[in-house]
mmCIF file of C-alpha atoms in Angstrom:
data_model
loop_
_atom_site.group_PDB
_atom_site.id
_atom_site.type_symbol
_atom_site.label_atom_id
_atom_site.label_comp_id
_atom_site.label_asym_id
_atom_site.label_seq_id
_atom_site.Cartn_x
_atom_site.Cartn_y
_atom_site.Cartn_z
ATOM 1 C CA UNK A 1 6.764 -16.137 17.000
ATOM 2 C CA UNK A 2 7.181 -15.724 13.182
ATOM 3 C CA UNK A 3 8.959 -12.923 11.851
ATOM 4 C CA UNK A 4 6.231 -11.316 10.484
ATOM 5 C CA UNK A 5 4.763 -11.148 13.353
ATOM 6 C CA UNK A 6 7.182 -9.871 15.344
ATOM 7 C CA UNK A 7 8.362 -7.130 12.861
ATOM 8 C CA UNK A 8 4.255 -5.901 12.826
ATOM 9 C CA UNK A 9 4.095 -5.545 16.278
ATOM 10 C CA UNK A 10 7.680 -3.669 16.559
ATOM 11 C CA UNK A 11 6.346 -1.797 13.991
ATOM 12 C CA UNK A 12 3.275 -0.569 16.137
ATOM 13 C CA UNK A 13 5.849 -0.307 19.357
ATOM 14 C CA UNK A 14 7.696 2.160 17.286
ATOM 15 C CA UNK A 15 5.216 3.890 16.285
ATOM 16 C CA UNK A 16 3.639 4.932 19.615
ATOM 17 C CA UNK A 17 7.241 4.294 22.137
ATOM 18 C CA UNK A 18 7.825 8.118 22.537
ATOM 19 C CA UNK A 19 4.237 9.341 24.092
ATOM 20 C CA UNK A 20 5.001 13.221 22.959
ATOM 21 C CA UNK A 21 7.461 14.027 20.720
ATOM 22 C CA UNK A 22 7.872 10.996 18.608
ATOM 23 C CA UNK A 23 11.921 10.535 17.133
ATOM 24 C CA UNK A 24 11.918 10.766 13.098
ATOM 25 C CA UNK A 25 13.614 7.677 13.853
ATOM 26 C CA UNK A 26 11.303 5.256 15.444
ATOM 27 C CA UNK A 27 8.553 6.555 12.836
ATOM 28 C CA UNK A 28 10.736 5.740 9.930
ATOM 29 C CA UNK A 29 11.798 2.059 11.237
ATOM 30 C CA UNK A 30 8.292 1.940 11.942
ATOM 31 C CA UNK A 31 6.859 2.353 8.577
ATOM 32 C CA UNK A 32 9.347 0.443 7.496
ATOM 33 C CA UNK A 33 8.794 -2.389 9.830
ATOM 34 C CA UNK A 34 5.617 -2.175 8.507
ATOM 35 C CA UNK A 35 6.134 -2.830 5.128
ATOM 36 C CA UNK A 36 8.639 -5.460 6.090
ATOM 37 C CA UNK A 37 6.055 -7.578 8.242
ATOM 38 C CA UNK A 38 3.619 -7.781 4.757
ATOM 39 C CA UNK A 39 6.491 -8.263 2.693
ATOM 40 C CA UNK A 40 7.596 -11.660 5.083
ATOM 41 C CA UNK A 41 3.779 -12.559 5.566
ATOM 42 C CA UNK A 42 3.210 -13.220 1.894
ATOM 43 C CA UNK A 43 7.131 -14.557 1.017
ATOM 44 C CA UNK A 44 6.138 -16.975 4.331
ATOM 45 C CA UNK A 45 2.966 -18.094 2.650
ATOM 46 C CA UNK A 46 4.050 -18.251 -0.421
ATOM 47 C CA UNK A 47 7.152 -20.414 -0.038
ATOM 48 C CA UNK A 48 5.053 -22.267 2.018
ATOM 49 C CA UNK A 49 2.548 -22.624 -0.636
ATOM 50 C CA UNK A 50 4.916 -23.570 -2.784
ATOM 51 C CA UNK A 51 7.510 -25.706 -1.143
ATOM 52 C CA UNK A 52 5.170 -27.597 1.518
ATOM 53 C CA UNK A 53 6.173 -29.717 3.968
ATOM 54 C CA UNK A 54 7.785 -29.965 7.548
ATOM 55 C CA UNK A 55 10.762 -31.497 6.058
ATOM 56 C CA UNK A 56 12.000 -28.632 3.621
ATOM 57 C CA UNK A 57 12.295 -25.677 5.549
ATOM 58 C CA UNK A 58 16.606 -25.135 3.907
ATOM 59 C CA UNK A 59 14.187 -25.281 0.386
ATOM 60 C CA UNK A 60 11.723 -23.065 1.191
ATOM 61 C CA UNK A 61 14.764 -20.649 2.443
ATOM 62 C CA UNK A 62 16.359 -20.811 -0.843
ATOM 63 C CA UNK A 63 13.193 -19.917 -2.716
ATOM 64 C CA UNK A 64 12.467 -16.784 -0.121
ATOM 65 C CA UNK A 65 15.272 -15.338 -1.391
ATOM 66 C CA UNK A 66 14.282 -15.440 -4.641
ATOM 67 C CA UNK A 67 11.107 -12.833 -4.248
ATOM 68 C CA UNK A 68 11.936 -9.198 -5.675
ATOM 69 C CA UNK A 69 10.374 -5.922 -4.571
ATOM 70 C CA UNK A 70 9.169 -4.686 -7.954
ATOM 71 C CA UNK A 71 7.791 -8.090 -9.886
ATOM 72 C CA UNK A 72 5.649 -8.093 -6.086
ATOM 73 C CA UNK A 73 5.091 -4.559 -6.761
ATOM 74 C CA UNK A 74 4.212 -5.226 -10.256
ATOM 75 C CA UNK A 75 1.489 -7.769 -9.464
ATOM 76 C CA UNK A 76 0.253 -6.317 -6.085
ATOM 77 C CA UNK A 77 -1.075 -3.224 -8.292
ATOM 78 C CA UNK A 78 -2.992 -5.429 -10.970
ATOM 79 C CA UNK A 79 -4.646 -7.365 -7.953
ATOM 80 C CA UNK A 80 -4.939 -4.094 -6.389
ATOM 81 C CA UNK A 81 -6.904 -2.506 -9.443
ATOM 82 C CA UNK A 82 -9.718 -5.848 -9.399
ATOM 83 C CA UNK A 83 -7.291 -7.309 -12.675
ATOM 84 C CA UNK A 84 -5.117 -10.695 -12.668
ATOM 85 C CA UNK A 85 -2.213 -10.880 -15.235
ATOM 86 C CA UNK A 86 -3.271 -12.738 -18.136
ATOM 87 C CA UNK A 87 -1.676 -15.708 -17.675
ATOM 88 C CA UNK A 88 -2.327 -16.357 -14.469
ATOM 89 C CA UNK A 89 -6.276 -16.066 -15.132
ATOM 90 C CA UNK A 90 -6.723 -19.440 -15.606
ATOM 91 C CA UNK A 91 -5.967 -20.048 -11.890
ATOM 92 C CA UNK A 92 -8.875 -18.206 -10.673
ATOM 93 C CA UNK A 93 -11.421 -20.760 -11.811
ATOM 94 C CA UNK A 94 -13.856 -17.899 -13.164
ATOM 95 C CA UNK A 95 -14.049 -16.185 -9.647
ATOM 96 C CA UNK A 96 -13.994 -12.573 -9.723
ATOM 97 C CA UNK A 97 -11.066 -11.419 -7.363
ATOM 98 C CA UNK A 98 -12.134 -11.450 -3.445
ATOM 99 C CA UNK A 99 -12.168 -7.816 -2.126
ATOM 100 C CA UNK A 100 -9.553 -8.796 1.092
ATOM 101 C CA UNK A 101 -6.964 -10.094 -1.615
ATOM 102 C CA UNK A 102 -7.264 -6.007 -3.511
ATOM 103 C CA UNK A 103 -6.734 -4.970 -0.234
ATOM 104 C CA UNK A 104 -3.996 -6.934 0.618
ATOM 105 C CA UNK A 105 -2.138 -5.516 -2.469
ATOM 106 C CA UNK A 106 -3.535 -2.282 -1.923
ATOM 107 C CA UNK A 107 -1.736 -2.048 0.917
ATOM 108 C CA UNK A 108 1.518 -3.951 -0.145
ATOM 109 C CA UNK A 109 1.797 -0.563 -2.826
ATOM 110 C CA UNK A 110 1.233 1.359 -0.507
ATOM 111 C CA UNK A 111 3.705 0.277 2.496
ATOM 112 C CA UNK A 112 6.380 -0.534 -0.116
ATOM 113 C CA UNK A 113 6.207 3.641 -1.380
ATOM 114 C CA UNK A 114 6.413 4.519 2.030
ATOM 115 C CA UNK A 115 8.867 2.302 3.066
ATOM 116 C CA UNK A 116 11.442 3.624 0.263
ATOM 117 C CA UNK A 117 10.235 6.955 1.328
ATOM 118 C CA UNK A 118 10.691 6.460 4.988
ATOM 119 C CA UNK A 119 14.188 4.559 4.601
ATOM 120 C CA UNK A 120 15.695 6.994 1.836
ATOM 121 C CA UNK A 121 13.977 10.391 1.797
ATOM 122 C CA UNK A 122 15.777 12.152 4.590
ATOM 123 C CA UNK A 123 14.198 15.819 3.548
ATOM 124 C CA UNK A 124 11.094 13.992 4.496
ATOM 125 C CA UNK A 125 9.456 14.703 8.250
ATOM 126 C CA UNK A 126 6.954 12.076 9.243
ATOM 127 C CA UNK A 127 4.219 12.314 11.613
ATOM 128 C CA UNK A 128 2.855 9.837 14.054
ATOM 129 C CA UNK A 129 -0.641 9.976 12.356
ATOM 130 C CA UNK A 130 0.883 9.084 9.137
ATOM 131 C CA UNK A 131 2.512 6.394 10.760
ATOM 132 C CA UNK A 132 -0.242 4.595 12.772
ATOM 133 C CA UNK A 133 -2.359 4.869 9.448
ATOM 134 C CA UNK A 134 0.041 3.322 7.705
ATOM 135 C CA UNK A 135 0.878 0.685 10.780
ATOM 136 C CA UNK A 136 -2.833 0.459 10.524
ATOM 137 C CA UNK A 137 -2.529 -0.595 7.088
ATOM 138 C CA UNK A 138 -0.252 -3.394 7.817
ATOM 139 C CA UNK A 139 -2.696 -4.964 10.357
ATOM 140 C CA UNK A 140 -5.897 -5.120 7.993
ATOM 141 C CA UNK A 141 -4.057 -6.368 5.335
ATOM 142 C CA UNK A 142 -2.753 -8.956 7.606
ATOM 143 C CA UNK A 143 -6.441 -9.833 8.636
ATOM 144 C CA UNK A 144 -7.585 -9.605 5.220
ATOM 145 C CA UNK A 145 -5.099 -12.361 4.326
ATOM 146 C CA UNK A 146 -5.792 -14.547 6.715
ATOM 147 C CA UNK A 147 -9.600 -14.991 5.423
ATOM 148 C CA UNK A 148 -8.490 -15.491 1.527
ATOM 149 C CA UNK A 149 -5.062 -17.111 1.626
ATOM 150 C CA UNK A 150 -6.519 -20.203 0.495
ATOM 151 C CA UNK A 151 -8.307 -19.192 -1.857
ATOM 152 C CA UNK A 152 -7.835 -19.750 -5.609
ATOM 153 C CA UNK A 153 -6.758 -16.241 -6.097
ATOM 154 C CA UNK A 154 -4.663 -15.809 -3.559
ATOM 155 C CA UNK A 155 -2.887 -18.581 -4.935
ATOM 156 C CA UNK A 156 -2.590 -16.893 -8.184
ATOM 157 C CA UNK A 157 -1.227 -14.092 -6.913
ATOM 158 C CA UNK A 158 1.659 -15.905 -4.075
ATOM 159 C CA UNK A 159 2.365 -17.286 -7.684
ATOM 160 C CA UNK A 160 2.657 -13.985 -9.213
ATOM 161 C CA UNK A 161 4.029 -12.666 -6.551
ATOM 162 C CA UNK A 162 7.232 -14.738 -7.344
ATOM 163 C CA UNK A 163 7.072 -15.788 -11.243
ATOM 164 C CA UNK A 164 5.397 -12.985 -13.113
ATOM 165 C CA UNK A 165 8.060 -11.282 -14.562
ATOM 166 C CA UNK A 166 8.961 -15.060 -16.253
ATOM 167 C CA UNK A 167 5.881 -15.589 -17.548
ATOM 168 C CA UNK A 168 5.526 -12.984 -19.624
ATOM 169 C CA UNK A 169 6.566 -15.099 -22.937
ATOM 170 C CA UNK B 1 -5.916 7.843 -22.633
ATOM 171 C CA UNK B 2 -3.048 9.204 -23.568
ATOM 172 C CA UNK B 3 -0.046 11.094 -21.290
ATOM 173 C CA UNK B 4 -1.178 14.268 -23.236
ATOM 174 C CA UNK B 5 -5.082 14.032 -22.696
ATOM 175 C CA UNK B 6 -4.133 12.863 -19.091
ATOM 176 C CA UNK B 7 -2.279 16.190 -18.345
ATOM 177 C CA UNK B 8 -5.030 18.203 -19.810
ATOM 178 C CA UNK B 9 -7.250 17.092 -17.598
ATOM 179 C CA UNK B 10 -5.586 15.909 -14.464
ATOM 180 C CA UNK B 11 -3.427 19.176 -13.175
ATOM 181 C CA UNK B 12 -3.649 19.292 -9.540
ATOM 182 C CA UNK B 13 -6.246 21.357 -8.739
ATOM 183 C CA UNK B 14 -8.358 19.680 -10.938
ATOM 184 C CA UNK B 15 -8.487 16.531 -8.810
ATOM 185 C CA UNK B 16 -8.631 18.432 -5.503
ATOM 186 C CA UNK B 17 -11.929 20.600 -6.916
ATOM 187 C CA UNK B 18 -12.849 17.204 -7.554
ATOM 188 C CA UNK B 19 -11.947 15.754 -4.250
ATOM 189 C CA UNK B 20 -13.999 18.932 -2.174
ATOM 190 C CA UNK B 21 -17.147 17.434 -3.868
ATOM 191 C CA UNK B 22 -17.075 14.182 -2.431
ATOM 192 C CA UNK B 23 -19.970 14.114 -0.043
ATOM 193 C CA UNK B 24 -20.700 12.318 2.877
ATOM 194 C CA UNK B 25 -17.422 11.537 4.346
ATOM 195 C CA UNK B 26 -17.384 9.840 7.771
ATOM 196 C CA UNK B 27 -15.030 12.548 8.967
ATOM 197 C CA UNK B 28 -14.669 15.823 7.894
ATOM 198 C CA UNK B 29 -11.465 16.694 5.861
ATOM 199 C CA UNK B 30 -9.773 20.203 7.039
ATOM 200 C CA UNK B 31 -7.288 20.388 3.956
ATOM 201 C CA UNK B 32 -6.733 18.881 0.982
ATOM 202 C CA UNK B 33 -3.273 18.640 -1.052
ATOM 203 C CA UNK B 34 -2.360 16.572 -4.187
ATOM 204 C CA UNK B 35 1.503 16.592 -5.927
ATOM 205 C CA UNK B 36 1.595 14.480 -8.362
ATOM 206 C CA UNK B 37 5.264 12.738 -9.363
ATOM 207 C CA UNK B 38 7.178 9.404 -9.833
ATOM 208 C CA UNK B 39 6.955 6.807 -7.088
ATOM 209 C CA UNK B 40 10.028 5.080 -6.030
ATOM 210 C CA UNK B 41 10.052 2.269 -9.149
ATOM 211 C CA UNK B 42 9.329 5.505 -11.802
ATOM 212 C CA UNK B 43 5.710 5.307 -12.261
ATOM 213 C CA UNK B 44 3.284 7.926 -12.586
ATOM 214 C CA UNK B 45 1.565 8.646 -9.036
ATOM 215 C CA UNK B 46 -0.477 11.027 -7.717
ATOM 216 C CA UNK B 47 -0.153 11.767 -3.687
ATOM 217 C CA UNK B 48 -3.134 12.859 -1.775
ATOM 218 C CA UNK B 49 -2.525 14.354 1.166
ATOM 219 C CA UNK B 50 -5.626 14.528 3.658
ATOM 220 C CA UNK B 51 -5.518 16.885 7.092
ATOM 221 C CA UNK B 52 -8.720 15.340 8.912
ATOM 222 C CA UNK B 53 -10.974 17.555 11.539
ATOM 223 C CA UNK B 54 -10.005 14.932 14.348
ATOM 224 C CA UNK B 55 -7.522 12.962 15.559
ATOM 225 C CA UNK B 56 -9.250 10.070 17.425
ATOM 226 C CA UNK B 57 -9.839 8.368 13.913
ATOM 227 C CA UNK B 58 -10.478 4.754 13.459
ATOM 228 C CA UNK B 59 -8.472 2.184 10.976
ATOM 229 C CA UNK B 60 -11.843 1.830 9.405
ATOM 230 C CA UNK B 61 -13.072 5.699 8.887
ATOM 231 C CA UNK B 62 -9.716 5.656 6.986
ATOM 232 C CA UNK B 63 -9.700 2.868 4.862
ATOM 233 C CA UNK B 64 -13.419 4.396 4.066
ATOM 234 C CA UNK B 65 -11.623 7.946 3.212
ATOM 235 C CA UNK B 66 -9.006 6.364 1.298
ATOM 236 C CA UNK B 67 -10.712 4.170 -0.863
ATOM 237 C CA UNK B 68 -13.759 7.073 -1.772
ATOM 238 C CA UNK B 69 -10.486 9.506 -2.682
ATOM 239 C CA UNK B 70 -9.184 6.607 -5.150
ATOM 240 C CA UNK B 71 -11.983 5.928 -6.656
ATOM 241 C CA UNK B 72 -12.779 10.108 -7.032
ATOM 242 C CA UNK B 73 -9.523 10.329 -8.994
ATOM 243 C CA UNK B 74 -10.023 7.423 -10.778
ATOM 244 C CA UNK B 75 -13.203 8.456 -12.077
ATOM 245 C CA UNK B 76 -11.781 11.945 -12.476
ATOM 246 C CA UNK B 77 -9.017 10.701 -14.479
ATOM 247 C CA UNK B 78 -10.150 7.536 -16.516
ATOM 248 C CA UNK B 79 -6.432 6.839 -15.515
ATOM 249 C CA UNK B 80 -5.555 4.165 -13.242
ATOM 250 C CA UNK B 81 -2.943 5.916 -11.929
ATOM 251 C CA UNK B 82 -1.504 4.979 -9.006
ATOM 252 C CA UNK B 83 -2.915 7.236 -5.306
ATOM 253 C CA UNK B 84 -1.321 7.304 -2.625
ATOM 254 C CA UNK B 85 -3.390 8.646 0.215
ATOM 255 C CA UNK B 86 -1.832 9.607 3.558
ATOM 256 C CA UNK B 87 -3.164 11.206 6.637
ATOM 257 C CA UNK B 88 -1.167 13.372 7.978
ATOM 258 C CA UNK B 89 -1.469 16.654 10.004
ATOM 259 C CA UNK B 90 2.159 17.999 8.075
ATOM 260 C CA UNK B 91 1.838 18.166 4.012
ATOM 261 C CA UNK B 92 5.409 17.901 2.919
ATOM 262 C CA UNK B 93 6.054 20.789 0.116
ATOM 263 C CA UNK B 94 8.182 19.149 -2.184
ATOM 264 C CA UNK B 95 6.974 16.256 -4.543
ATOM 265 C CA UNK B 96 7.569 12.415 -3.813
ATOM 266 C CA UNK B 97 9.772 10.030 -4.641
#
């Protein structure tokens, strides 16, 4: 099984493992297994995207590595808000932006705040309803993905997802 | 709009009087709370925090909720600030970030 897979279902096992009294622990790793699993979903398809081919799984490695948190950030709340960066509008053929792909980067911002918030805010006490919301989250967006990854805008935005912060000039 | 005309308009209570008019909810909210701070990469956000009148919610009844509350604040605001809308049954005191 993929890691993005695995990490949203540890994520959910987290999230519910202690049936009364849930640890701060196992909700925090579970938000942030959360955010993880989208994070690897779309670096996955995108450095697939990019770098096809059974042969060049070492390449597509390299260029996983090469996705940062706040460029993704950056673009996920511009698809998020119905808008595509300027210069990657001529990619989307004249097609407004499908509704699944906002959502998908809807909930990218989303899980990535509570991620940092869950990993690094330690005056912070988290419930389990915040938690399966969030873990919620994780699973639409993963189902919203799967019906607009090949779509010309979600091929913008993998694109974005990687280069936008070069493309500016 | 500017930062200026933004805080003008946009102090806290001013959203959540705005956010006790929206109608028609498919679950009734108990409480309402909104800090408004810096996210974790510096940028202006605005956290809503929602207390619903059930637990056995669905993924969808949320979604629902969370997407009527950002678009109340965005029309509210004429600001696309970020939201951040979590359900929770414990509001934390302090701002985020």
């Amino acid at each position: 099984m993929s890691l993005h897979t695995d990490l949203r279902h540890q994520a959910r096992h987290l999230a519910t493992r202690e049936p009364k009294r849930p640890r701060q622990a196992s909700l925090r790793r579970a938000i942030s297994s959360a955010y993880y699993a989208l994070f690897h979903l779309l670096v996955n398809d995108a450095s697939r995207f990019l770098v096809a081919g059974n042969t060049r799984n070492p390449l597509r490695q390299c260029l996983g590595r090469a996705f940062a948190h706040r460029t993704m950030k950056t673009v996920a709340k511009q698809f998020a808000n119905g808008t595509c960066p300027t210069k990657l509008r001529p990619a989307l053929q004249r097609q407004p932006l499908p509704r699944e792909l906002e959502e998908v980067a809807q909930a990218f911002v989303d899980l990535q705040q509570a991620r940092h918030e869950a990993d690094y805010d330690t005056a912070r006490r988290f419930t389990r309803a915040e938690a399966i919301d969030l873990v919620d989250q994780c699973d639409q967006a993963f189902a919203n993905w799967q019906t607009v990854h090949r779509t010309p805008s979600a091929e913008a935005f993998m694109v974005g997802l990687l280069a936008h912060d070069n493309m500016k000039r | 709009m500017t930062q200026q005309a933004y805080n003008d308009r946009m102090d806290t209570r001013f959203i959540e009087t705005k956010l006790r008019e929206i109608k028609d909810l498919p679950i009734k909210v108990r409480s309402w709370k909104v800090i408004e701070g810096e996210d974790a990469t510096s940028d202006s956000a605005i956290w809503v925090w929602i207390t619903l009148d059930r637990s056995d919610t669905s993924p969808s009844e949320r979604a629902e909720i969370r997407q009527r509350v950002r678009d109340a604040v965005h029309a509210a605001a004429n600001e696309r600030t970020w939201v951040y809308v979590r359900f929770s049954d414990e509001v934390p005191e302090a701002k985020e970030a």
